[in-house]
XYZ file of C-alpha atoms in Angstrom:
787
model
C -0.250 27.942 1.624
C 2.471 27.600 -1.026
C -0.036 28.844 -4.065
C -1.595 31.484 -2.100
C 2.542 32.991 -1.643
C 3.244 31.952 -5.036
C 0.425 34.280 -6.557
C 1.321 37.042 -4.085
C 4.888 37.338 -4.835
C 3.993 37.082 -8.666
C 1.194 39.753 -8.353
C 3.607 41.923 -6.373
C 6.072 42.090 -8.546
C 4.239 41.397 -11.924
C 5.694 38.715 -13.173
C 5.286 37.405 -16.902
C 7.038 34.731 -18.854
C 7.536 37.075 -21.528
C 9.617 39.846 -19.866
C 10.566 38.949 -16.514
C 12.964 40.568 -14.723
C 16.094 39.655 -13.187
C 15.815 41.222 -9.785
C 11.395 39.979 -9.882
C 13.375 36.442 -10.632
C 15.302 36.184 -8.142
C 13.508 37.293 -5.513
C 10.821 34.658 -7.100
C 13.344 32.019 -6.732
C 14.427 32.669 -3.002
C 10.942 32.796 -1.722
C 10.752 29.049 -3.395
C 13.960 27.624 -2.223
C 15.286 29.458 0.987
C 12.192 29.952 3.318
C 11.573 27.565 5.240
C 7.589 28.356 5.963
C 6.825 29.387 2.375
C 4.189 26.624 3.871
C 1.488 27.587 5.650
C -0.405 24.043 5.774
C 0.683 21.833 8.596
C 0.085 19.189 6.249
C 2.347 19.482 3.505
C 5.733 18.294 3.954
C 8.594 20.404 4.400
C 10.318 20.966 0.399
C 12.978 23.342 0.774
C 15.604 21.772 1.965
C 17.994 21.757 -0.975
C 20.603 18.499 0.294
C 17.255 16.326 0.354
C 15.556 14.705 -2.394
C 11.208 14.546 -2.485
C 9.818 11.651 -1.882
C 6.743 11.321 -3.790
C 3.686 12.795 -1.780
C 6.177 16.230 -1.224
C 6.916 15.835 -4.791
C 2.754 15.752 -5.869
C 2.487 18.417 -3.431
C 4.328 20.606 -5.189
C 3.501 19.582 -8.809
C -0.352 19.897 -7.759
C -0.044 22.991 -6.282
C 0.671 24.327 -10.097
C -2.341 23.764 -10.877
C -5.379 26.415 -11.418
C -8.355 26.334 -14.007
C -7.678 22.816 -15.246
C -4.861 23.661 -15.831
C -0.736 23.475 -14.610
C 1.139 26.523 -15.079
C 4.809 27.633 -14.417
C 6.283 24.055 -14.108
C 9.692 24.734 -14.823
C 10.393 27.553 -12.556
C 8.245 26.845 -9.733
C 9.095 22.822 -9.414
C 11.849 21.521 -11.993
C 14.104 24.380 -10.496
C 14.268 23.809 -6.867
C 17.048 21.894 -6.058
C 15.452 19.656 -4.144
C 13.802 18.587 -7.809
C 16.694 18.515 -9.134
C 18.855 16.168 -6.786
C 14.859 13.950 -6.309
C 16.155 13.389 -10.506
C 19.898 12.631 -9.760
C 18.532 9.878 -6.889
C 16.605 8.668 -9.736
C 19.794 8.559 -12.415
C 21.524 6.583 -9.252
C 18.827 3.689 -8.891
C 17.122 3.437 -12.430
C 19.308 0.591 -13.532
C 18.452 -1.292 -10.348
C 15.169 -1.546 -10.955
C 13.373 -0.415 -14.518
C 10.223 1.390 -13.503
C 10.610 2.895 -9.682
C 8.699 5.816 -8.870
C 10.312 8.350 -6.579
C 9.280 6.700 -3.475
C 11.039 3.921 -4.151
C 13.917 4.853 -5.174
C 14.272 7.380 -2.424
C 14.231 4.767 -0.252
C 16.487 2.327 -1.923
C 19.357 5.742 -2.244
C 18.439 6.054 1.933
C 19.855 1.964 2.327
C 22.959 3.249 0.207
C 24.403 6.022 -0.390
C 23.634 8.774 2.079
C 21.453 12.335 1.258
C 24.403 14.631 1.978
C 26.680 11.786 0.095
C 24.676 12.867 -2.849
C 24.500 16.055 -2.714
C 27.981 16.844 -2.066
C 28.234 13.359 -5.255
C 26.281 16.019 -7.008
C 28.188 19.344 -5.907
C 31.570 17.619 -6.818
C 30.028 17.855 -10.923
C 28.283 21.192 -10.760
C 26.559 23.736 -8.713
C 22.406 22.090 -8.368
C 22.071 25.401 -6.980
C 23.779 27.679 -9.607
C 21.847 24.888 -12.284
C 17.749 25.704 -10.864
C 18.868 29.180 -10.658
C 19.506 29.209 -14.115
C 16.310 27.172 -14.780
C 14.463 29.870 -13.101
C 15.661 32.429 -14.890
C 15.410 30.335 -18.416
C 19.501 30.998 -19.239
C 19.827 27.280 -19.361
C 22.413 26.421 -22.257
C 20.960 23.469 -23.757
C 23.264 23.150 -26.634
C 26.577 23.665 -24.785
C 25.321 20.800 -22.762
C 25.497 18.794 -25.590
C 27.964 16.261 -27.333
C 28.175 15.315 -30.553
C 29.612 11.604 -31.728
C 29.989 11.433 -34.957
C 30.859 8.151 -36.976
C 31.433 7.886 -41.136
C 27.300 7.525 -41.192
C 24.633 9.920 -39.062
C 25.635 11.960 -35.780
C 23.939 11.032 -32.582
C 23.758 14.217 -30.082
C 24.157 13.133 -26.533
C 23.035 15.110 -22.972
C 25.889 15.391 -20.410
C 25.319 14.589 -17.052
C 23.856 17.836 -15.975
C 21.608 18.060 -19.069
C 20.944 14.794 -18.000
C 19.791 15.611 -14.582
C 17.151 18.463 -15.731
C 15.588 16.094 -18.460
C 15.078 13.505 -15.518
C 13.092 16.917 -13.289
C 10.256 17.103 -16.252
C 10.240 13.216 -16.917
C 9.297 13.131 -13.206
C 7.208 16.598 -13.474
C 5.507 15.572 -16.629
C 5.020 11.729 -14.972
C 2.697 12.898 -11.722
C 0.889 15.480 -14.665
C -0.034 12.466 -16.678
C -0.117 9.522 -15.507
C -3.416 8.991 -14.159
C -4.391 10.581 -17.346
C -3.615 8.058 -19.812
C -5.766 4.914 -20.401
C -5.007 1.586 -19.198
C -4.027 -0.104 -22.089
C -0.802 2.360 -22.996
C 2.227 0.463 -21.331
C 5.764 1.806 -21.542
C 7.413 4.437 -19.871
C 5.191 4.148 -16.442
C 5.884 2.624 -13.348
C 4.339 -1.189 -13.702
C 3.050 -1.008 -16.731
C 5.807 -2.855 -18.911
C 6.152 -5.600 -21.060
C 4.888 -8.439 -18.633
C 1.702 -6.354 -17.758
C 1.451 -6.082 -21.579
C 1.494 -10.354 -21.990
C -0.749 -10.935 -18.867
C -3.327 -8.457 -20.412
C -3.273 -9.866 -23.203
C -3.034 -13.896 -21.732
C -5.459 -13.317 -18.790
C -8.272 -10.808 -20.587
C -8.723 -11.507 -24.655
C -11.294 -14.218 -25.169
C -11.623 -15.422 -28.363
C -9.970 -13.471 -30.640
C -11.201 -13.844 -34.069
C -8.950 -11.220 -35.908
C -6.248 -9.039 -35.553
C -3.623 -6.426 -37.035
C -0.421 -4.527 -35.605
C 0.385 -0.455 -36.857
C 3.754 -1.078 -38.273
C 5.727 2.211 -39.178
C 7.169 3.780 -41.815
C 10.875 5.371 -40.047
C 8.533 8.371 -38.998
C 11.233 10.871 -37.196
C 9.633 13.913 -35.276
C 10.139 16.916 -37.616
C 9.280 20.340 -36.918
C 5.922 19.868 -37.261
C 5.499 16.540 -35.819
C 6.696 18.894 -33.199
C 4.479 21.648 -33.173
C 1.663 19.277 -32.737
C 3.284 17.670 -29.752
C 3.776 20.920 -27.680
C -0.143 21.665 -28.831
C -1.253 18.265 -27.039
C 1.120 19.302 -23.869
C -0.326 22.657 -24.151
C -3.689 21.757 -23.420
C -2.958 20.166 -19.964
C 0.875 22.759 -18.963
C 0.303 26.618 -19.407
C 3.886 27.007 -19.615
C 6.233 28.738 -22.572
C 9.420 27.963 -21.135
C 8.595 23.681 -21.316
C 7.802 24.099 -24.643
C 10.545 26.446 -25.411
C 12.892 23.798 -23.661
C 10.678 20.691 -25.727
C 11.383 21.843 -28.375
C 15.444 23.609 -28.174
C 16.008 19.531 -27.137
C 14.519 18.811 -30.757
C 16.385 21.385 -32.253
C 20.115 20.175 -30.865
C 19.397 16.642 -31.256
C 19.758 15.561 -27.822
C 15.532 14.037 -28.010
C 14.992 12.459 -30.333
C 11.907 10.407 -31.655
C 11.883 8.220 -34.567
C 8.755 5.806 -34.933
C 9.819 2.050 -36.615
C 13.310 2.127 -35.570
C 12.676 -0.964 -33.232
C 15.197 0.805 -30.704
C 12.321 2.087 -27.954
C 12.318 1.447 -24.567
C 15.574 -0.877 -24.506
C 18.152 0.702 -22.364
C 20.384 2.451 -26.079
C 21.931 5.451 -25.391
C 20.308 7.037 -28.060
C 17.315 6.965 -26.410
C 16.152 9.823 -24.367
C 14.561 9.985 -20.922
C 11.629 12.034 -22.533
C 11.635 9.671 -25.349
C 8.709 7.648 -23.649
C 6.312 9.884 -21.990
C 6.732 12.097 -24.577
C 5.532 9.373 -26.982
C 2.657 8.697 -24.753
C 1.388 12.549 -24.633
C 1.245 11.662 -28.645
C -0.840 9.421 -28.579
C -3.099 9.747 -25.866
C -5.776 11.604 -27.972
C -5.670 8.018 -30.228
C -6.426 6.417 -27.329
C -8.882 7.929 -25.851
C -10.666 7.253 -29.405
C -10.113 3.425 -29.054
C -11.174 3.552 -25.346
C -14.064 5.173 -26.111
C -15.012 2.670 -29.178
C -14.530 0.081 -26.855
C -16.936 1.049 -24.329
C -19.361 1.662 -26.650
C -19.022 -1.687 -28.324
C -19.449 -3.780 -25.245
C -22.193 -1.187 -24.423
C -24.314 -2.497 -27.283
C -22.791 -5.976 -27.029
C -23.062 -7.176 -23.002
C -22.262 -9.704 -22.228
C -24.874 -12.837 -20.755
C -24.860 -14.714 -17.581
C -25.430 -18.572 -18.109
C -28.589 -18.351 -17.075
C -30.353 -16.129 -19.700
C -28.932 -18.488 -22.235
C -32.011 -20.961 -23.645
C -31.607 -24.184 -22.020
C -30.937 -27.146 -24.095
C -29.262 -24.704 -26.766
C -26.617 -26.561 -28.355
C -24.546 -23.273 -29.689
C -22.754 -20.641 -27.394
C -22.666 -16.848 -27.031
C -19.240 -15.049 -28.210
C -20.730 -11.226 -27.612
C -18.877 -8.885 -29.886
C -15.411 -7.506 -28.203
C -12.062 -5.450 -29.438
C -8.707 -4.936 -27.772
C -6.822 -2.983 -27.937
C -2.814 -2.529 -26.936
C -0.161 -0.623 -27.096
C 3.778 -0.182 -25.770
C 5.317 2.943 -26.801
C 5.093 2.939 -31.190
C 3.577 -1.056 -31.080
C 0.183 -0.821 -31.651
C -2.095 -3.995 -31.504
C -5.580 -4.331 -31.843
C -7.778 -7.505 -31.834
C -11.431 -8.176 -32.461
C -13.691 -11.405 -31.392
C -16.133 -10.007 -34.201
C -16.468 -10.119 -38.362
C -13.750 -9.736 -40.809
C -15.210 -6.562 -42.050
C -15.286 -5.463 -38.526
C -11.952 -5.634 -38.320
C -11.262 -3.989 -41.908
C -13.383 -0.777 -41.052
C -11.975 -0.693 -37.901
C -8.064 -0.673 -39.157
C -9.469 1.719 -41.905
C -9.910 3.873 -38.642
C -7.356 3.410 -36.980
C -5.259 4.824 -40.271
C -7.163 7.515 -41.123
C -6.377 8.808 -37.523
C -2.897 7.988 -37.694
C -2.101 9.936 -40.476
C -4.414 12.548 -40.488
C -4.459 13.837 -36.887
C -1.134 12.295 -36.127
C 0.538 12.596 -39.514
C 2.090 9.765 -39.044
C 3.813 7.622 -42.236
C 2.349 3.659 -41.293
C 3.692 1.126 -43.511
C -0.121 -0.113 -44.987
C 1.840 -3.617 -46.625
C 2.551 -4.580 -43.179
C -0.267 -3.363 -41.416
C -2.124 -6.035 -42.517
C -5.067 -7.924 -41.072
C -4.355 -11.851 -39.736
C -6.596 -14.445 -38.780
C -5.254 -15.020 -34.833
C -6.114 -18.768 -35.078
C -3.959 -19.560 -38.210
C -1.373 -16.806 -38.322
C 0.809 -15.607 -35.722
C 1.750 -12.123 -35.115
C 4.719 -10.408 -33.675
C 4.033 -7.846 -30.528
C 6.838 -6.582 -27.704
C 9.256 -9.172 -29.695
C 6.925 -12.445 -28.854
C 5.018 -14.719 -31.160
C 0.922 -14.146 -30.015
C -2.241 -17.042 -32.009
C -5.087 -18.030 -30.133
C -5.321 -21.434 -30.118
C -7.989 -23.775 -28.006
C -7.504 -23.874 -23.948
C -6.020 -27.351 -24.005
C -2.717 -26.532 -25.979
C -2.172 -24.196 -22.628
C -2.851 -26.782 -21.226
C -2.614 -29.814 -21.917
C -4.318 -33.405 -20.086
C -1.714 -35.874 -19.135
C -0.324 -38.102 -21.763
C -0.163 -41.931 -21.639
C 3.571 -42.174 -20.844
C 2.590 -39.615 -18.248
C -0.555 -41.223 -16.970
C 2.180 -44.620 -17.064
C 4.719 -43.098 -15.217
C 2.419 -41.818 -12.495
C 0.750 -45.218 -11.515
C 4.365 -46.652 -11.593
C 5.633 -43.642 -9.449
C 2.139 -44.730 -7.190
C 3.229 -48.166 -7.245
C 6.862 -47.292 -6.241
C 5.870 -45.431 -3.307
C 2.938 -47.912 -1.987
C 5.429 -50.631 -2.162
C 7.662 -48.220 0.032
C 5.596 -47.604 2.052
C 4.939 -51.274 2.494
C 9.052 -51.833 3.360
C 8.556 -48.994 5.830
C 6.017 -50.734 7.897
C 6.867 -53.844 8.235
C 10.993 -52.263 8.974
C 8.676 -50.947 11.776
C 7.436 -53.833 13.261
C 9.681 -55.419 13.351
C 11.561 -52.595 15.130
C 8.724 -52.810 17.678
C 9.161 -56.428 17.783
C 12.750 -56.152 18.290
C 12.387 -53.268 21.446
C 9.565 -55.173 22.921
C 11.115 -58.132 23.379
C 13.700 -56.328 25.200
C 11.341 -54.107 27.448
C 9.670 -57.713 28.948
C 13.276 -58.802 29.352
C 13.993 -56.035 30.994
C 10.442 -55.823 33.123
C 11.305 -59.530 33.898
C 14.560 -59.060 35.649
C 13.524 -56.115 37.843
C 10.261 -58.123 39.107
C 13.291 -60.958 40.034
C 15.235 -58.165 41.553
C 12.828 -56.715 42.838
C 12.381 -59.471 45.300
C 15.148 -58.110 48.184
C 14.561 -54.339 46.871
C 12.474 -52.049 46.889
C 12.227 -49.541 43.777
C 10.468 -45.484 44.051
C 10.058 -45.701 39.749
C 7.484 -48.556 38.610
C 8.803 -49.203 35.295
C 5.715 -51.067 34.806
C 3.762 -48.665 34.073
C 5.980 -46.779 31.129
C 5.800 -50.264 29.539
C 2.255 -51.030 29.880
C 1.891 -47.169 28.517
C 3.985 -48.045 25.705
C 2.347 -51.459 24.671
C -1.145 -49.526 25.209
C 0.240 -47.024 22.092
C 2.037 -49.904 19.774
C -1.274 -51.928 20.249
C -3.733 -48.784 19.855
C -2.183 -48.345 16.312
C -2.241 -52.173 15.469
C -5.383 -51.729 15.619
C -6.335 -48.611 13.621
C -3.853 -50.277 11.012
C -5.998 -53.399 11.259
C -9.645 -51.635 10.877
C -8.077 -49.387 8.172
C -7.065 -52.935 6.373
C -10.192 -53.615 4.379
C -7.992 -56.930 3.096
C -7.202 -58.243 6.552
C -11.011 -57.155 7.739
C -11.665 -59.672 4.900
C -9.901 -62.382 5.605
C -10.553 -62.333 9.833
C -14.238 -62.116 8.888
C -14.573 -65.202 6.763
C -11.923 -66.845 9.129
C -14.161 -66.238 11.789
C -18.312 -66.692 10.274
C -17.344 -69.239 7.954
C -17.360 -73.228 8.332
C -18.101 -72.904 12.452
C -19.997 -76.263 12.854
C -22.125 -73.957 15.940
C -23.623 -72.258 13.043
C -25.788 -75.258 12.693
C -29.109 -75.835 13.643
C -28.915 -80.029 15.141
C -25.534 -78.889 16.875
C -27.343 -76.480 18.279
C -30.306 -78.039 19.840
C -27.708 -79.692 21.290
C -26.150 -77.021 23.326
C -26.376 -75.349 26.597
C -28.448 -71.649 26.210
C -25.832 -70.353 27.441
C -23.584 -71.429 24.997
C -25.289 -70.734 21.712
C -26.350 -67.147 22.977
C -22.403 -66.558 23.796
C -21.761 -67.280 20.291
C -24.492 -65.419 18.765
C -22.740 -62.497 20.718
C -19.958 -63.054 19.909
C -20.719 -62.991 16.219
C -22.431 -60.271 16.174
C -19.233 -58.487 17.530
C -17.719 -59.910 14.820
C -20.256 -58.453 11.905
C -20.268 -55.383 13.644
C -16.390 -54.480 14.045
C -15.173 -56.690 10.784
C -17.285 -57.040 8.545
C -15.843 -54.841 5.226
C -19.451 -54.328 3.406
C -19.682 -50.641 4.846
C -16.132 -49.930 3.829
C -16.353 -51.237 0.025
C -18.892 -49.520 -0.592
C -17.264 -46.516 0.720
C -14.684 -47.273 -1.536
C -16.546 -48.037 -4.685
C -18.624 -44.841 -4.107
C -15.079 -42.929 -3.761
C -14.153 -44.504 -6.936
C -17.524 -43.916 -8.473
C -17.297 -40.272 -7.551
C -13.701 -39.883 -9.294
C -14.811 -41.315 -12.039
C -17.548 -39.200 -12.843
C -15.071 -35.652 -11.573
C -12.872 -37.195 -14.442
C -15.937 -37.844 -16.719
C -16.682 -34.019 -16.287
C -13.278 -32.293 -16.148
C -13.268 -34.817 -19.910
C -16.536 -32.764 -21.537
C -15.687 -29.289 -19.682
C -12.419 -29.750 -21.932
C -13.867 -30.816 -25.305
C -16.790 -27.782 -24.894
C -13.681 -25.409 -23.950
C -11.834 -26.623 -26.856
C -14.865 -26.072 -29.559
C -15.752 -23.383 -28.125
C -13.152 -21.109 -26.498
C -9.804 -19.820 -27.526
C -6.957 -17.999 -25.523
C -3.683 -16.143 -26.569
C -0.920 -18.012 -26.637
C 2.364 -16.536 -25.962
C 4.881 -18.001 -27.561
C 9.530 -16.695 -27.983
C 10.695 -16.588 -31.416
C 13.068 -19.453 -31.099
C 13.972 -19.000 -34.475
C 14.710 -15.621 -33.946
C 16.620 -17.104 -30.813
C 18.853 -19.367 -32.693
C 19.629 -16.707 -34.863
C 21.247 -14.552 -33.114
C 22.929 -17.163 -30.441
C 24.705 -18.175 -34.140
C 25.429 -14.431 -35.284
C 27.024 -13.572 -31.882
C 28.983 -16.609 -32.146
C 28.005 -18.970 -29.365
C 27.430 -21.333 -31.807
C 28.926 -23.475 -35.419
C 26.926 -24.042 -38.462
C 26.030 -27.007 -37.005
C 24.479 -25.852 -33.947
C 26.916 -26.615 -31.566
C 28.574 -24.453 -28.968
C 32.228 -23.139 -29.824
C 33.990 -20.207 -27.824
C 33.977 -16.575 -28.406
C 37.969 -15.520 -29.410
C 37.495 -11.548 -28.277
C 36.388 -12.098 -24.939
C 39.232 -14.224 -24.147
C 41.253 -10.763 -23.618
C 39.231 -10.570 -20.771
C 39.206 -11.320 -16.549
C 37.621 -15.365 -15.914
C 35.475 -13.328 -13.830
C 34.113 -11.231 -16.395
C 33.759 -13.561 -19.028
C 31.545 -15.259 -16.840
C 29.074 -11.998 -16.147
C 29.090 -11.317 -19.924
C 27.819 -14.552 -20.539
C 25.547 -14.609 -17.405
C 23.662 -10.845 -18.275
C 22.606 -12.388 -21.640
C 21.623 -15.363 -20.248
C 19.625 -13.945 -17.953
C 18.286 -10.793 -19.861
C 17.666 -13.811 -22.482
C 15.112 -16.080 -19.190
C 13.738 -12.765 -17.780
C 12.404 -11.271 -20.739
C 11.099 -15.087 -22.082
C 9.540 -15.704 -18.778
C 6.053 -15.155 -20.164
C 6.385 -17.551 -23.102
C 4.684 -20.864 -23.162
C 8.043 -22.406 -24.959
C 10.008 -21.197 -22.380
C 11.193 -24.437 -22.080
C 13.255 -23.921 -25.187
C 14.806 -20.758 -24.489
C 16.052 -22.424 -21.016
C 18.294 -25.184 -22.978
C 19.851 -22.281 -25.300
C 21.385 -20.526 -21.961
C 21.590 -23.659 -19.805
C 23.247 -25.729 -23.016
C 24.661 -23.357 -25.626
C 25.703 -20.183 -23.543
C 26.996 -22.302 -21.214
C 29.045 -24.552 -22.957
C 30.506 -21.561 -24.653
C 31.734 -19.995 -21.955
C 33.204 -23.419 -20.921
C 35.308 -23.473 -24.436
C 35.793 -19.385 -24.185
C 37.493 -20.186 -20.872
C 39.534 -23.442 -21.961
C 40.999 -21.684 -25.401
C 42.149 -18.801 -23.070
C 43.897 -20.705 -20.748
C 44.507 -23.542 -23.093
C 43.098 -26.370 -21.380
C 40.290 -29.307 -22.163
C 36.529 -28.930 -21.696
C 36.754 -31.276 -19.392
C 39.734 -29.796 -17.162
C 37.831 -26.413 -16.939
C 34.534 -28.422 -16.247
C 36.307 -29.608 -13.144
C 38.092 -25.661 -12.505
C 34.942 -24.127 -12.488
C 32.390 -27.268 -12.171
C 28.910 -26.543 -14.730
C 27.792 -23.790 -12.519
C 31.129 -21.490 -13.618
C 31.725 -20.716 -10.212
C 34.639 -17.977 -9.817
C 36.656 -16.930 -6.576
C 36.276 -13.036 -5.555
C 38.960 -10.611 -3.778
C 38.110 -12.434 -0.507
C 39.234 -16.235 -2.062
C 35.221 -17.436 -1.321
C 33.253 -18.227 -4.627
C 30.936 -16.308 -6.362
C 27.920 -18.097 -9.080
C 26.718 -15.889 -11.668
C 25.784 -17.715 -14.096
C 22.317 -19.251 -13.560
C 22.605 -22.508 -12.282
C 21.161 -25.337 -13.654
C 18.549 -25.588 -11.091
C 18.051 -21.974 -11.054
C 17.090 -22.180 -14.552
C 15.054 -25.049 -14.091
C 13.173 -23.159 -11.177
C 12.036 -19.957 -13.457
C 8.980 -19.183 -14.135
C 6.235 -16.528 -14.967
C 7.154 -12.788 -13.736
C 4.336 -10.360 -13.683
C 4.121 -6.645 -13.053
C 8.438 -6.014 -14.511
C 9.407 -4.373 -17.911
C 12.812 -5.757 -17.876
C 15.564 -4.637 -20.340
C 15.863 -6.881 -23.269
C 19.195 -8.953 -24.688
C 19.764 -6.526 -27.491
C 21.970 -3.876 -25.455
C 24.117 -6.857 -23.281
C 24.489 -9.308 -26.698
C 26.002 -6.531 -29.123
C 28.428 -5.228 -26.035
C 31.883 -5.571 -25.489
C 33.856 -4.122 -23.150
C 37.621 -5.233 -23.677
C 40.425 -3.563 -21.469
C 43.072 -2.034 -22.340
C 46.613 -1.988 -20.943
C 47.227 1.498 -20.746
C 49.640 4.273 -18.696
C 46.767 6.717 -19.046
C 45.967 8.912 -14.956
C 43.568 7.141 -12.876
C 39.632 9.222 -14.291
C 36.669 9.153 -13.036
C 34.090 6.472 -13.308
C 31.915 7.231 -16.031
C 28.885 6.206 -14.135
C 25.921 8.260 -12.836
C 27.733 10.431 -9.779
C 30.166 7.618 -9.386
C 32.803 9.197 -6.750
C 35.541 6.574 -7.183
C 38.689 7.026 -8.772
C 40.715 3.338 -8.499
C 38.967 2.788 -12.707
C 39.996 0.575 -15.464
C 39.757 1.550 -18.971
C 37.854 0.132 -21.660
C 37.446 0.305 -25.064
C 33.333 -0.133 -26.602
C 33.517 -3.310 -29.047
C 29.600 -3.283 -30.943
C 28.887 -6.366 -32.404
C 28.102 -5.174 -35.618
C 31.470 -3.626 -36.413
C 32.789 -6.675 -35.119
C 30.615 -8.981 -37.273
C 30.739 -6.089 -40.422
C 27.016 -6.237 -40.472
C 24.592 -3.188 -41.755
C 21.693 -3.596 -38.281
C 19.192 -2.853 -41.314
C 19.714 -6.163 -43.277
C 17.632 -8.413 -41.869
C 18.779 -10.758 -44.042
C 22.131 -10.672 -42.373
C 20.546 -9.269 -38.584
C 18.213 -10.238 -36.858
C 15.165 -9.006 -37.706
C 13.859 -6.693 -34.878
C 16.847 -6.639 -33.013
C 18.196 -3.412 -31.914
C 22.223 -2.047 -32.369
C 23.791 0.325 -30.393
C 25.136 3.456 -32.204
C 28.039 2.704 -34.591
C 29.534 6.335 -33.191
C 30.417 4.995 -29.910
C 32.040 2.084 -31.585
C 36.053 2.372 -30.105
C 35.540 4.747 -27.990
C 37.155 4.299 -23.835
C 35.187 4.641 -20.302
C 36.657 4.877 -17.648
C 34.796 2.434 -15.192
C 34.939 1.378 -12.071
C 34.444 -2.727 -10.797
C 30.994 -1.696 -9.966
C 29.868 -0.282 -12.649
C 32.113 -2.839 -14.629
C 30.223 -5.692 -13.334
C 27.140 -3.925 -13.718
C 27.351 -3.545 -17.403
C 28.650 -7.068 -17.857
C 25.874 -8.707 -15.961
C 23.356 -6.321 -17.731
C 21.593 -4.856 -14.623
C 22.769 -1.885 -16.525
C 23.413 -0.337 -20.069
C 25.073 2.294 -21.928
C 22.098 4.455 -20.719
C 22.586 4.392 -17.414
C 25.891 5.815 -18.269
C 27.689 9.871 -18.685
C 28.553 8.448 -21.855
C 29.916 12.122 -23.125
C 32.514 11.907 -20.413
C 34.541 9.250 -23.044
C 38.573 9.862 -22.644
C 40.249 9.751 -25.899
C 42.777 7.005 -26.096
C 45.753 6.830 -29.347
């Protein structure tokens, strides 16, 4: 087995992390990467091919082979430094923007469908030797500081990793994800596969019942200094025994390529100032806090079990509400909910603050970390507003206007059905007369000729089918049956006794039998009783549902999730989509772009908003903002560019903003009105917020600069165009820290990237405009100085 061979090699050469010899390290590295028969287990997948990325089972097998005596060891040398693992990390950087939160298997499938493995290997080799990089990592001589680029502006300096260091960081991340993901608690969201914002919101909407009090933990600007980094490394060493890994993490913090700042509202938003390791390291740092909360929840649930409906005393007018505690954490955002008394919530809050400030040494804003009533006050969490409401608010009964509209629709439907029935009878009458006329003509001609085919049989079958349908319709109509029953039974003289005595007995018996058949087939009493019973049952069902809704409104509380529509409108106004009156207006700075790029930029902002708030109760209001304000602002921008009127632009581009592509066919980037109406709740996704797309503008430069390689991760295209980055806060001359002029809780791209120039191919340019990728998904260190 691989682990046995590793132990043999390490025993033979007596390798120690503190003082490794070069020859022994090289021999061990060659044993790991070049020997195809290292593993003797036939079930272990091959992992030694440096030109092919690893799949999830292969990567898990490799990581788990380093597990011994309750800890993982030598992960940097034996796992991260392998060329196949580095190639897997490179592949993740390419495919990450296609779907946030892809695991290794999904990203491998996506990469294989878009780019062959050999082509990926060649793309990476054009920039650096992946084998040499692995050897540097294995021998612990990878210079992290040399692969960092400082981006300076008038304020603080931003340190960004280049593409080679990004690969190293991504390799560490996917290894740590395998080590820790199954060890995190269930309410820890962010930076995990299928554990994003919408998954957390779905948990709150489906699992939280009868919340009474809640509070969200707010941090002051907490930057991870040396003391907190040492504490983080101590938490990592509880599970991983790897001195090189700890040294790498500390060096990343020291050089500034990795920085964690709690309370700054930029985590998990795809901004370039966030390192790929931030999410998982934050989860590791808070894991001890999460486990304490989990144990407290389990203990509280055990002390307050949920009773079945049968266990509640019959005739009792009170409802039993067990004491519950809920917690959700998305990176540095923490929400704690209780269904008990305020005193319980205060004690819980006191314990939470004591743990965070004492054990984790974090600076908590005690003023903003206040307890709120879940019923009367809204709370902000994950960029949305939460409030406890009765079930009828989320699922309201039909209003009187809706009931009248439904009745009107049913009447129109009945009238339409009657018109179709009359038209069908009229057409059948015409067709029947034609058939009879044709049959009579044939019968006259058959006197002198003999026909092999008898049309009379076919006509008889047709008329028989029509007759059966007429009888079924007649028996199904209560009014017609009642009319014929009254006509055949009422006022007949044969029912009088003195008349019956004067008639022959055979005639009287025949009349009686006929009346029996009339009562048997045409009497509407049974049908009327069935209809009355059906109507009574429907009425009782409505009364039962009304009683249940009333009881639920008095005894239950559900979670209502709403989009902060006032903040959305403020962002729309600040970005220039609307004027002071709230009406759409053009954005003049976009007129220098091509028509397709203008539409793509608007589409990127609109889709980000729709995807992010698709789980909200007031999604319709967000749809109005996108479908009206953004759509017509785009139309007005195009009209200003071409010096045309709004009507002319609508006539040319249509309201769906169709634009021709290179082949002449029409493309639709902006969500159509029908598409917007059909959008609804989506689960198990972690959409990127609109912050990056809204605050970023890419202006094409008319430059004579020679062609450069695209700054997209491992993009080999050279037919690029130079674009200059313009940031919204610099255009407006607004400080994002000023909440009066900036949108609260809306983050911004670091100002050091303003006016930077990047060469982009058509695909990456389009993905940046439409919001499919962010500046975090390109190599910002490959900027070009353009005078």
